[in-house]
CSV table of C-alpha atoms and ligand atoms in Angstrom, one decimal:
chain,number,residue,atom,x,y,z
A,110,MET,CA,-22.6,20.8,4.1
A,111,ARG,CA,-24.3,17.4,3.8
A,112,SER,CA,-22.1,16.1,0.9
A,113,GLU,CA,-18.4,16.3,1.4
A,114,GLY,CA,-17.8,18.1,-1.9
A,115,ALA,CA,-17.6,21.6,-0.5
A,116,SER,CA,-14.8,22.5,-3.0
A,117,ASP,CA,-17.2,21.6,-5.9
A,118,GLU,CA,-19.8,24.0,-4.6
A,119,ARG,CA,-20.8,26.8,-6.9
A,120,ARG,CA,-21.9,29.7,-4.7
A,121,CYS,CA,-24.7,31.9,-5.7
A,122,SER,CA,-22.3,34.8,-6.3
A,123,GLU,CA,-20.7,32.8,-9.2
A,124,TYR,CA,-23.8,32.5,-11.2
A,125,LEU,CA,-25.7,35.6,-10.3
A,126,SER,CA,-24.4,38.5,-12.5
A,127,ASP,CA,-25.6,40.9,-9.9
A,128,THR,CA,-23.9,40.2,-6.6
A,129,GLY,CA,-25.5,43.0,-4.7
A,130,ALA,CA,-28.0,42.5,-1.9
A,131,ALA,CA,-29.0,38.8,-1.9
A,132,MET,CA,-32.7,39.7,-1.6
A,133,SER,CA,-34.5,42.4,-3.4
A,134,ALA,CA,-38.1,43.0,-4.3
A,135,HIS,CA,-38.5,40.6,-7.2
A,136,LYS,CA,-35.3,38.7,-7.3
A,137,PRO,CA,-35.0,35.1,-6.1
A,138,MET,CA,-33.2,34.7,-2.8
A,139,CYS,CA,-29.8,33.1,-3.1
A,140,ILE,CA,-28.9,30.6,-0.4
A,141,ASP,CA,-25.3,29.3,-0.2
A,142,PRO,CA,-24.4,26.1,1.8
A,143,LEU,CA,-23.4,26.5,5.4
A,144,GLU,CA,-19.7,26.4,5.9
A,145,ALA,CA,-19.8,25.0,9.5
A,146,PRO,CA,-22.2,22.8,11.5
A,147,LEU,CA,-25.1,24.5,13.3
A,148,ARG,CA,-24.3,24.7,17.0
A,149,GLY,CA,-25.5,26.6,20.0
A,150,ILE,CA,-28.7,28.1,21.3
A,151,VAL,CA,-31.4,30.1,19.6
A,152,ARG,CA,-34.6,31.6,20.9
A,153,MET,CA,-37.7,31.5,18.8
A,154,PRO,CA,-40.0,34.5,18.0
A,155,GLY,CA,-43.6,34.4,19.4
A,156,ASP,CA,-45.9,31.7,18.2
A,157,LYS,CA,-48.1,32.9,15.3
A,158,SER,CA,-51.3,31.1,16.3
A,159,ILE,CA,-51.0,32.2,19.9
A,160,SER,CA,-50.2,35.8,18.9
A,161,HIS,CA,-53.3,36.0,16.7
A,162,ARG,CA,-55.4,34.7,19.5
A,163,ALA,CA,-53.9,37.0,22.1
A,164,VAL,CA,-54.5,40.1,19.9
A,165,LEU,CA,-58.1,39.1,18.8
A,166,PHE,CA,-59.3,37.9,22.3
A,167,ALA,CA,-57.9,41.0,23.9
A,168,ALA,CA,-59.8,43.1,21.4
A,169,MET,CA,-63.0,41.3,22.3
A,170,ALA,CA,-62.5,41.6,26.1
A,171,GLN,CA,-63.8,44.2,28.5
A,172,GLY,CA,-60.8,46.2,29.8
A,173,THR,CA,-57.1,46.5,28.9
A,174,SER,CA,-55.1,43.4,28.4
A,175,ARG,CA,-51.3,43.4,28.6
A,176,LEU,CA,-49.5,41.3,26.0
A,177,SER,CA,-45.8,40.3,25.6
A,178,GLY,CA,-43.8,38.1,23.3
A,179,VAL,CA,-46.2,38.8,20.5
A,180,LEU,CA,-44.8,37.8,17.1
A,181,ASP,CA,-44.0,40.8,14.8
A,182,SER,CA,-44.9,39.3,11.4
A,183,ASP,CA,-47.1,40.2,8.5
A,184,ASP,CA,-49.8,37.8,9.5
A,185,VAL,CA,-50.0,39.0,13.1
A,186,ARG,CA,-50.0,42.6,11.9
A,187,ALA,CA,-53.1,41.8,9.8
A,188,SER,CA,-54.9,40.9,13.0
A,189,VAL,CA,-53.6,44.0,14.8
A,190,HIS,CA,-54.8,46.3,12.0
A,191,ALA,CA,-58.1,44.5,11.8
A,192,VAL,CA,-58.9,45.0,15.5
A,193,GLU,CA,-57.8,48.6,15.4
A,194,ARG,CA,-60.2,49.2,12.5
A,195,LEU,CA,-62.9,47.5,14.6
A,196,GLY,CA,-62.4,49.9,17.5
A,197,ALA,CA,-59.8,48.2,19.8
A,198,ARG,CA,-57.1,50.6,21.1
A,199,VAL,CA,-53.7,49.0,20.5
A,200,SER,CA,-50.5,50.2,21.9
A,201,LEU,CA,-48.0,47.5,21.1
A,202,GLU,CA,-44.3,48.4,20.8
A,203,LYS,CA,-41.3,46.7,19.4
A,204,MET,CA,-39.0,45.3,22.1
A,205,ALA,CA,-35.2,44.7,21.9
A,206,ASP,CA,-35.8,41.0,21.2
A,207,GLY,CA,-37.9,41.9,18.2
A,208,SER,CA,-41.2,40.9,19.8
A,209,LEU,CA,-44.2,43.2,20.3
A,210,ALA,CA,-45.4,44.1,23.8
A,211,GLY,CA,-48.0,46.5,25.3
A,212,ASP,CA,-51.7,47.0,25.8
A,213,ILE,CA,-54.9,46.4,24.0
A,214,ALA,CA,-58.1,48.0,25.2
A,215,GLY,CA,-60.9,45.8,24.0
A,216,TRP,CA,-64.4,46.8,22.9
A,217,GLY,CA,-66.0,44.6,25.5
A,218,ALA,CA,-69.8,45.0,25.9
A,219,ALA,CA,-69.9,47.9,23.5
A,220,GLY,CA,-69.0,45.6,20.6
A,221,PRO,CA,-66.9,46.2,17.5
A,222,ARG,CA,-67.3,49.4,15.5
A,223,VAL,CA,-68.3,49.4,11.9
A,224,PRO,CA,-65.1,50.1,9.9
A,225,ASP,CA,-65.1,52.6,7.1
A,226,GLY,CA,-64.4,49.9,4.4
A,227,PRO,CA,-63.3,46.3,3.9
A,228,ILE,CA,-60.8,44.8,6.3
A,229,ASP,CA,-57.8,43.4,4.5
A,230,CYS,CA,-56.6,40.2,6.2
A,231,GLY,CA,-53.5,40.0,3.9
A,232,ASN,CA,-52.2,36.4,3.7
A,233,SER,CA,-53.7,35.4,7.0
A,234,GLY,CA,-56.3,32.6,7.0
A,235,THR,CA,-56.4,32.7,10.8
A,236,THR,CA,-57.2,36.4,10.9
A,237,ALA,CA,-60.0,36.0,8.3
A,238,ARG,CA,-61.6,32.9,9.8
A,239,LEU,CA,-61.4,34.0,13.4
A,240,LEU,CA,-62.8,37.4,12.6
A,241,MET,CA,-65.8,35.7,10.9
A,242,GLY,CA,-66.6,34.0,14.2
A,243,MET,CA,-66.0,37.2,16.3
A,244,LEU,CA,-68.2,39.3,14.1
A,245,SER,CA,-71.0,36.7,13.7
A,246,SER,CA,-72.4,37.4,17.1
A,247,TRP,CA,-72.9,41.2,16.8
A,248,ASP,CA,-75.4,43.2,14.8
A,249,ILE,CA,-72.8,44.5,12.4
A,250,GLU,CA,-71.9,44.2,8.7
A,251,VAL,CA,-68.2,44.0,7.7
A,252,GLU,CA,-66.5,43.1,4.5
A,253,LEU,CA,-63.4,40.9,4.8
A,254,THR,CA,-60.9,40.4,2.0
A,255,GLY,CA,-57.2,39.3,1.6
A,256,ASP,CA,-54.4,38.9,-0.8
A,257,ALA,CA,-54.6,36.7,-3.9
A,258,SER,CA,-53.6,33.6,-2.0
A,259,LEU,CA,-56.2,34.1,0.8
A,260,ARG,CA,-58.9,34.9,-1.8
A,261,ARG,CA,-58.5,31.4,-3.2
A,262,ARG,CA,-58.8,29.6,0.2
A,263,PRO,CA,-62.0,27.8,1.3
A,264,MET,CA,-64.3,29.8,3.6
A,265,ARG,CA,-67.4,27.6,3.5
A,266,ARG,CA,-65.9,25.4,6.3
A,267,VAL,CA,-66.4,28.5,8.6
A,268,THR,CA,-69.4,30.3,7.0
A,269,ALA,CA,-71.6,27.2,6.8
A,270,PRO,CA,-71.6,26.5,10.6
A,271,LEU,CA,-71.7,30.2,11.4
A,272,GLU,CA,-74.9,30.4,9.2
A,273,LYS,CA,-76.4,27.7,11.4
A,274,MET,CA,-75.7,30.1,14.3
A,275,GLY,CA,-77.6,32.9,12.6
A,276,ALA,CA,-74.9,34.9,10.7
A,277,ARG,CA,-75.2,35.6,7.0
A,278,PHE,CA,-72.5,36.0,4.4
A,279,PHE,CA,-72.7,37.9,1.1
A,280,PRO,CA,-72.5,37.3,-1.8
A,281,GLU,CA,-74.7,34.4,-0.7
A,282,GLY,CA,-73.2,31.0,-1.5
A,283,ASP,CA,-69.7,32.3,-2.2
A,284,ALA,CA,-67.0,30.1,-0.9
A,285,THR,CA,-64.1,32.6,-1.0
A,286,LEU,CA,-63.2,36.1,0.1
A,287,PRO,CA,-64.2,38.9,-0.4
A,288,LEU,CA,-67.2,38.2,1.8
A,289,THR,CA,-69.4,40.5,3.9
A,290,VAL,CA,-70.3,39.1,7.3
A,291,ARG,CA,-73.7,40.2,8.6
A,292,GLY,CA,-73.8,39.1,12.3
A,293,THR,CA,-76.7,38.7,14.6
A,294,SER,CA,-77.0,40.0,18.2
A,295,ALA,CA,-78.9,36.8,19.1
A,296,PRO,CA,-76.7,33.9,17.8
A,297,HIS,CA,-77.9,30.3,18.4
A,298,ALA,CA,-75.8,27.8,20.2
A,299,VAL,CA,-75.0,24.8,17.9
A,300,ASP,CA,-73.8,21.2,18.1
A,301,TYR,CA,-71.4,20.9,15.2
A,302,ASP,CA,-69.6,17.9,13.8
A,303,SER,CA,-66.8,19.4,11.8
A,304,PRO,CA,-65.7,17.4,8.7
A,305,VAL,CA,-62.1,18.8,9.1
A,306,ALA,CA,-59.7,18.9,12.0
A,307,SER,CA,-59.2,22.7,11.9
A,308,ALA,CA,-58.4,24.9,14.8
A,309,GLN,CA,-59.5,27.9,12.8
A,310,VAL,CA,-63.0,26.4,12.3
A,311,LYS,CA,-63.2,25.3,16.0
A,312,THR,CA,-62.1,28.7,17.2
A,313,ALA,CA,-64.4,30.7,15.0
A,314,LEU,CA,-67.4,28.7,16.4
A,315,LEU,CA,-66.2,29.0,20.0
A,316,LEU,CA,-65.9,32.8,19.6
A,317,ALA,CA,-69.4,33.1,18.2
A,318,GLY,CA,-70.6,30.7,20.9
A,319,ILE,CA,-69.4,33.0,23.7
A,320,ARG,CA,-72.4,35.3,23.0
A,321,ALA,CA,-75.0,32.5,22.2
A,322,ALA,CA,-77.4,31.4,24.9
A,323,GLY,CA,-76.7,27.8,25.6
A,324,THR,CA,-73.8,25.3,24.9
A,325,THR,CA,-72.0,25.4,21.6
A,326,ARG,CA,-70.2,22.1,21.0
A,327,ILE,CA,-67.7,21.3,18.3
A,328,THR,CA,-66.5,17.8,17.5
A,329,GLU,CA,-63.5,17.2,15.2
A,330,PRO,CA,-62.3,14.1,13.4
A,331,ALA,CA,-58.9,14.5,15.1
A,332,PRO,CA,-57.9,17.0,17.8
A,333,SER,CA,-56.5,20.2,16.3
A,334,ARG,CA,-54.3,22.7,18.2
A,335,ASN,CA,-55.9,23.7,21.4
A,336,HIS,CA,-54.5,27.2,22.0
A,337,THR,CA,-58.1,28.7,22.1
A,338,GLU,CA,-59.2,26.3,24.8
A,339,LEU,CA,-56.1,27.1,26.8
A,340,MET,CA,-56.4,30.9,26.4
A,341,LEU,CA,-60.1,31.6,26.7
A,342,PRO,CA,-60.3,30.7,30.5
A,343,ARG,CA,-57.6,33.4,31.1
A,344,PHE,CA,-60.1,35.8,29.6
A,345,GLY,CA,-62.8,34.5,32.0
A,346,VAL,CA,-64.5,32.1,29.6
A,347,ALA,CA,-64.8,28.5,30.7
A,348,VAL,CA,-64.2,25.9,27.9
A,349,ALA,CA,-64.7,22.2,28.5
A,350,SER,CA,-62.7,19.9,26.3
A,351,GLU,CA,-62.0,16.2,25.8
A,352,PRO,CA,-59.9,15.0,22.9
A,353,GLY,CA,-61.8,15.9,19.7
A,354,THR,CA,-64.6,17.8,21.4
A,355,VAL,CA,-64.9,21.3,22.9
A,356,ARG,CA,-67.8,23.1,24.6
A,357,VAL,CA,-68.4,26.7,25.6
A,358,LYS,CA,-71.5,27.9,27.5
A,359,GLY,CA,-72.8,31.3,26.6
A,360,PRO,CA,-73.5,34.0,27.1
A,361,ALA,CA,-70.2,34.7,28.8
A,362,THR,CA,-68.2,37.9,29.4
A,363,MET,CA,-64.6,38.2,28.3
A,364,ARG,CA,-62.4,40.1,30.7
A,365,ALA,CA,-59.0,41.6,30.1
A,366,CYS,CA,-55.9,39.6,31.3
A,367,ALA,CA,-52.1,39.4,30.8
A,368,ILE,CA,-50.7,37.0,28.2
A,369,ARG,CA,-47.1,36.1,27.5
A,370,VAL,CA,-46.8,34.4,24.1
A,371,PRO,CA,-44.3,31.6,24.0
A,372,GLY,CA,-42.0,30.9,21.0
A,373,ASP,CA,-43.3,29.2,17.8
A,374,PRO,CA,-42.6,25.5,17.4
A,375,SER,CA,-43.5,25.7,13.7
A,376,SER,CA,-40.6,28.2,13.3
A,377,ALA,CA,-38.4,26.0,15.5
A,378,ALA,CA,-38.9,23.1,13.1
A,379,PHE,CA,-36.6,24.8,10.6
A,380,PRO,CA,-33.4,25.1,12.7
A,381,ALA,CA,-34.3,21.6,14.1
A,382,CYS,CA,-34.5,20.0,10.7
A,383,ALA,CA,-31.4,21.8,9.5
A,384,ALA,CA,-29.5,20.5,12.5
A,385,ALA,CA,-30.7,17.0,11.8
A,386,LEU,CA,-29.3,17.3,8.2
A,387,VAL,CA,-25.9,19.1,8.7
A,388,PRO,CA,-23.0,16.9,9.9
A,389,GLY,CA,-21.7,17.9,13.4
A,390,SER,CA,-24.7,20.0,14.3
A,391,ALA,CA,-26.2,20.2,17.8
A,392,VAL,CA,-28.7,23.0,18.6
A,393,ARG,CA,-31.0,24.0,21.4
A,394,ILE,CA,-34.0,26.0,20.5
A,395,GLU,CA,-35.3,27.8,23.6
A,396,GLY,CA,-38.5,29.5,24.7
A,397,VAL,CA,-40.8,27.4,22.5
A,398,SER,CA,-44.4,26.3,23.2
A,399,LEU,CA,-44.2,22.6,23.8
A,400,ASN,CA,-47.9,22.1,23.5
A,401,PRO,CA,-48.3,18.5,22.4
A,402,SER,CA,-50.8,19.5,19.8
A,403,ARG,CA,-47.9,21.4,18.0
A,404,ILE,CA,-44.8,19.3,18.4
A,405,GLY,CA,-45.7,16.2,16.4
A,406,PHE,CA,-42.7,17.1,14.2
A,407,VAL,CA,-40.3,16.3,17.1
A,408,ARG,CA,-41.8,12.8,17.4
A,409,VAL,CA,-41.4,12.2,13.7
A,410,LEU,CA,-37.8,13.3,13.8
A,411,GLU,CA,-37.2,10.8,16.7
A,412,ARG,CA,-38.9,8.1,14.7
A,413,MET,CA,-36.5,8.8,11.8
A,414,GLY,CA,-33.6,8.2,14.1
A,415,VAL,CA,-32.8,11.8,15.1
A,416,ASP,CA,-31.6,12.5,18.6
A,417,ALA,CA,-34.3,15.1,19.5
A,418,ALA,CA,-35.6,15.9,22.9
A,419,THR,CA,-37.9,18.4,24.5
A,420,ARG,CA,-37.7,19.9,28.1
A,421,ILE,CA,-40.5,21.9,29.7
A,422,ASP,CA,-39.1,24.6,31.9
A,423,SER,CA,-41.9,27.2,32.2
A,424,HIS,CA,-45.5,28.1,31.3
A,425,ALA,CA,-46.5,31.0,29.1
A,426,GLY,CA,-49.9,32.0,27.9
A,427,GLY,CA,-51.4,28.9,29.5
A,428,GLU,CA,-49.0,26.7,27.4
A,429,PRO,CA,-46.1,24.5,28.5
A,430,ALA,CA,-42.9,26.0,27.2
A,431,GLY,CA,-39.2,25.1,27.1
A,432,ALA,CA,-36.4,23.8,24.8
A,433,ILE,CA,-36.1,21.5,21.8
A,434,SER,CA,-32.7,20.0,21.4
A,435,VAL,CA,-31.6,18.3,18.1
A,436,ARG,CA,-28.4,16.7,16.9
A,437,TYR,CA,-27.2,15.7,13.4
A,438,CYS,CA,-28.3,12.2,12.4
A,439,ASP,CA,-26.1,10.1,10.1
A,440,ASP,CA,-28.6,7.3,9.6
A,441,LEU,CA,-32.0,8.7,8.9
A,442,HIS,CA,-34.7,6.2,8.2
A,443,ALA,CA,-38.2,6.4,6.7
A,444,CYS,CA,-41.3,6.2,8.8
A,445,ASP,CA,-45.1,6.1,8.5
A,446,VAL,CA,-46.9,9.2,9.8
A,447,PRO,CA,-50.5,8.2,10.7
A,448,ALA,CA,-53.4,10.4,9.7
A,449,GLU,CA,-54.3,11.0,13.4
A,450,SER,CA,-51.1,12.8,14.1
A,451,ILE,CA,-51.1,15.1,11.0
A,452,ALA,CA,-53.0,17.9,12.9
A,453,SER,CA,-50.1,18.1,15.4
A,454,LEU,CA,-47.6,18.8,12.6
A,455,ILE,CA,-49.7,20.1,9.8
A,456,ASP,CA,-47.5,23.2,9.0
A,457,GLU,CA,-44.3,21.1,9.4
A,458,VAL,CA,-45.1,18.6,6.6
A,459,PRO,CA,-43.0,20.5,4.0
A,460,VAL,CA,-39.8,20.6,6.0
A,461,LEU,CA,-40.3,17.0,7.3
A,462,CYS,CA,-40.6,15.9,3.6
A,463,LEU,CA,-37.1,17.4,3.1
A,464,VAL,CA,-35.7,15.4,6.0
A,465,ALA,CA,-37.5,12.3,4.5
A,466,ALA,CA,-35.8,13.0,1.2
A,467,TYR,CA,-32.5,12.0,2.9
A,468,ALA,CA,-33.8,9.0,4.7
A,469,ARG,CA,-33.4,5.3,3.9
A,470,GLY,CA,-36.7,4.1,2.5
A,471,THR,CA,-40.1,5.6,1.7
A,472,THR,CA,-41.7,7.9,4.2
A,473,VAL,CA,-45.5,8.1,4.1
A,474,PHE,CA,-47.6,11.0,5.5
A,475,HIS,CA,-51.1,9.7,5.7
A,476,GLY,CA,-54.2,11.9,5.3
A,477,VAL,CA,-52.6,15.1,4.2
A,478,SER,CA,-55.0,16.5,1.6
A,479,GLU,CA,-55.6,19.6,3.8
A,480,LEU,CA,-52.2,20.7,2.6
A,481,ARG,CA,-53.8,21.4,-0.8
A,482,VAL,CA,-55.7,24.4,0.7
A,483,LYS,CA,-53.0,26.1,2.7
A,484,GLU,CA,-51.3,29.3,1.6
A,485,THR,CA,-50.7,27.4,-1.7
A,486,ASP,CA,-51.3,23.8,-2.8
A,487,ARG,CA,-48.4,22.6,-0.6
A,488,ILE,CA,-48.7,19.0,-2.0
A,489,ALA,CA,-48.0,20.2,-5.5
A,490,GLY,CA,-45.3,22.5,-4.1
A,491,ILE,CA,-43.5,19.7,-2.2
A,492,ILE,CA,-43.7,17.3,-5.2
A,493,ASP,CA,-42.4,19.9,-7.7
A,494,GLY,CA,-39.6,21.1,-5.4
A,495,LEU,CA,-38.4,17.7,-4.5
A,496,SER,CA,-38.4,16.6,-8.1
A,497,ALA,CA,-36.1,19.5,-8.9
A,498,ILE,CA,-33.5,17.9,-6.7
A,499,GLY,CA,-34.1,14.4,-8.0
A,500,VAL,CA,-36.4,13.1,-5.3
A,501,HIS,CA,-39.4,11.1,-6.2
A,502,ALA,CA,-42.6,12.1,-4.3
A,503,TRP,CA,-46.1,11.2,-5.1
A,504,MET,CA,-49.7,11.1,-3.8
A,505,GLU,CA,-51.7,7.9,-3.4
A,506,GLY,CA,-55.2,8.9,-2.4
A,507,ASP,CA,-54.7,11.3,0.6
A,508,ASP,CA,-51.2,9.9,1.4
A,509,LEU,CA,-48.0,11.6,0.4
A,510,HIS,CA,-45.0,9.3,-0.3
A,511,ILE,CA,-41.4,10.5,-0.3
A,512,GLU,CA,-38.8,8.1,-1.6
A,513,GLY,CA,-35.7,8.9,0.4
A,514,ASN,CA,-32.1,8.8,-0.8
A,515,PRO,CA,-29.3,9.0,1.8
A,516,GLY,CA,-26.8,9.7,-1.0
A,517,LEU,CA,-28.8,12.6,-2.4
A,518,SER,CA,-26.7,15.2,-4.2
A,519,VAL,CA,-28.4,18.5,-4.9
A,520,PRO,CA,-27.7,19.7,-8.4
A,521,ASP,CA,-26.2,23.1,-9.1
A,522,GLY,CA,-28.3,26.1,-9.8
A,523,VAL,CA,-31.7,24.9,-8.8
A,524,GLU,CA,-34.3,27.6,-8.5
A,525,PHE,CA,-37.4,26.8,-6.4
A,526,ALA,CA,-40.8,28.4,-6.8
A,527,SER,CA,-42.1,29.0,-3.3
A,528,LYS,CA,-45.3,30.4,-4.8
A,529,GLY,CA,-45.3,33.1,-2.1
A,530,ASP,CA,-45.7,30.4,0.6
A,531,HIS,CA,-43.6,31.1,3.7
A,532,ARG,CA,-43.2,27.5,4.8
A,533,LEU,CA,-42.2,26.3,1.3
A,534,ALA,CA,-39.8,29.3,1.0
A,535,MET,CA,-38.0,28.2,4.2
A,536,THR,CA,-38.0,24.5,3.3
A,537,TRP,CA,-36.3,25.3,0.0
A,538,ALA,CA,-33.9,27.6,1.7
A,539,LEU,CA,-32.8,24.7,3.9
A,540,VAL,CA,-31.9,22.8,0.7
A,541,GLY,CA,-29.4,25.5,0.0
A,542,PHE,CA,-28.1,25.6,3.6
A,543,THR,CA,-27.8,21.8,4.0
A,544,GLY,CA,-27.5,20.2,0.5
A,545,GLY,CA,-24.0,21.2,-0.7
A,546,ALA,CA,-25.0,23.4,-3.6
A,547,SER,CA,-26.3,26.9,-3.8
A,548,VAL,CA,-30.0,27.3,-4.6
A,549,ARG,CA,-32.3,30.2,-5.4
A,550,VAL,CA,-35.8,30.6,-3.9
A,551,ALA,CA,-38.3,32.8,-5.7
A,552,ASP,CA,-40.7,34.9,-3.7
A,553,PHE,CA,-38.7,34.4,-0.6
A,554,GLU,CA,-40.1,37.6,1.0
A,555,SER,CA,-43.1,35.6,2.2
A,556,VAL,CA,-41.0,34.4,5.2
A,557,SER,CA,-42.1,37.7,6.8
A,558,VAL,CA,-45.5,36.1,7.2
A,559,SER,CA,-44.3,33.9,10.1
A,560,TYR,CA,-40.6,34.1,10.7
A,561,PRO,CA,-38.9,37.3,9.6
A,562,GLY,CA,-35.7,36.4,11.5
A,563,PHE,CA,-35.3,33.0,9.8
A,564,LEU,CA,-32.1,33.7,7.8
A,565,ALA,CA,-30.4,35.5,10.7
A,566,ASP,CA,-31.2,32.7,13.2
A,567,ILE,CA,-29.8,30.0,10.9
A,568,ARG,CA,-26.6,32.0,10.3
A,569,SER,CA,-26.3,32.8,14.0
A,570,LEU,CA,-26.0,29.0,14.7
A,571,GLU,CA,-23.5,28.4,11.9
A,572,GLY,CA,-20.2,27.5,13.4
A,573,GLY,CA,-21.4,28.2,17.0
A,574,ARG,CA,-20.3,26.4,20.0
B,6,S3P,C1,-53.9,27.6,12.6
B,6,S3P,C2,-54.5,26.4,12.3
B,6,S3P,C3,-54.0,25.6,11.2
B,6,S3P,C4,-52.6,26.0,10.7
B,6,S3P,C5,-52.5,27.4,10.6
B,6,S3P,C6,-52.8,28.2,11.9
B,6,S3P,C7,-54.5,28.4,13.7
B,6,S3P,O1,-54.9,25.7,10.2
B,6,S3P,O2,-52.3,25.3,9.5
B,6,S3P,O3,-51.2,27.7,10.1
B,6,S3P,O4,-53.8,29.4,14.2
B,6,S3P,O5,-55.6,28.1,14.2
B,6,S3P,P1,-56.3,24.9,10.1
B,6,S3P,O6,-57.1,25.3,11.3
B,6,S3P,O7,-57.0,25.3,8.8
B,6,S3P,O8,-55.9,23.5,10.1
């Protein structure tokens, strides 16, 4: 759509000998250019971070919590299965809108039950790291593992401070899963200065701190997403926070509550960025968490010249929620994204890099080395993928540079390696939707980690009103 040469387009069906189902187990996903602008309204599925927390916190609480709007994705299912194995009673059902809703009866004062084998956290770093915190404050021994990607991801950032609280991890000194957590029924409160701005680290320590006598305080180099601080009070646990510091006073009791999960801004970033790139587009993405710690990508789009706006119209799960509206921009320009704002858009860097590829000038994302330890090394993934479409991107220290080209023309027949990373898979799919030539994306199935309805949502906006 972006280039005018629609008649020159080669569609996937012309170069794939097998024109059957576009996606099958091990075949790359074929994405053809959109034939009309993206227009209309779309609602986002539940927020992944908030869904994990709703499920995990409900499992810890005394009584039965009622959840709605929970994201039905592979990652959240990993949390659901984990808490079932640990003794929570889960009766979530699929609703007509695709979300999960229902009850979770938590283990409360009885504590988690020892499962009959390792807990598999799949691809989900949030499940693994939050469980470490949850299990650290009980006299229990549980082995945690995950898929090949998760088994490569760093765990010392969580195990080191949890050891200070009295937990132990085996094999001792190992930095990656599989790891066995041996918790303690008498955890110590700690004052911890985290070297990384990570909501997973912060949350793991807060969850362990709930059962520690005294105040557990965590300081971060920049404020990370604050869903835990917003949700814990609903479960009866007071959390004090100032930007960059949070405190919980234990021991405290978690009590069941009702949580409605708002839509996911990280998923919304995909239709939003697609609309910014496809001429004639104007979309409204509704029912999204507009938590400022998550919508840094909207601010970056604005700074690149995009007509983007947010409007809060409700509250869900303790979060402001509402709509994000985005229109096509025919004059994208580069901008500088400071290190302090990276935490508020950490998962949106790949798709923002694609927008930057079409902008006038060089966009710089400062302080993004954390992207090296996400589901894959996203820095390498972004640089390789952009280079496949002729865009120069490079690292200088911790800063990622993207040299934009408003006249960019995507070559025919590009195949992207998503390396099983959902956010890279969706970013490269947008190249096919927006760039004027069909592309293929390997390991596309990973989108089910966070946004199973991604393709259907983009297609539902194609040619809308
Ligand atoms: C998440 C926090 C972020 C984010 C991840 C989800 C969470 O990770 O990238 O997708 O739910 O707490 P870090 O805490 O490692 O930055």
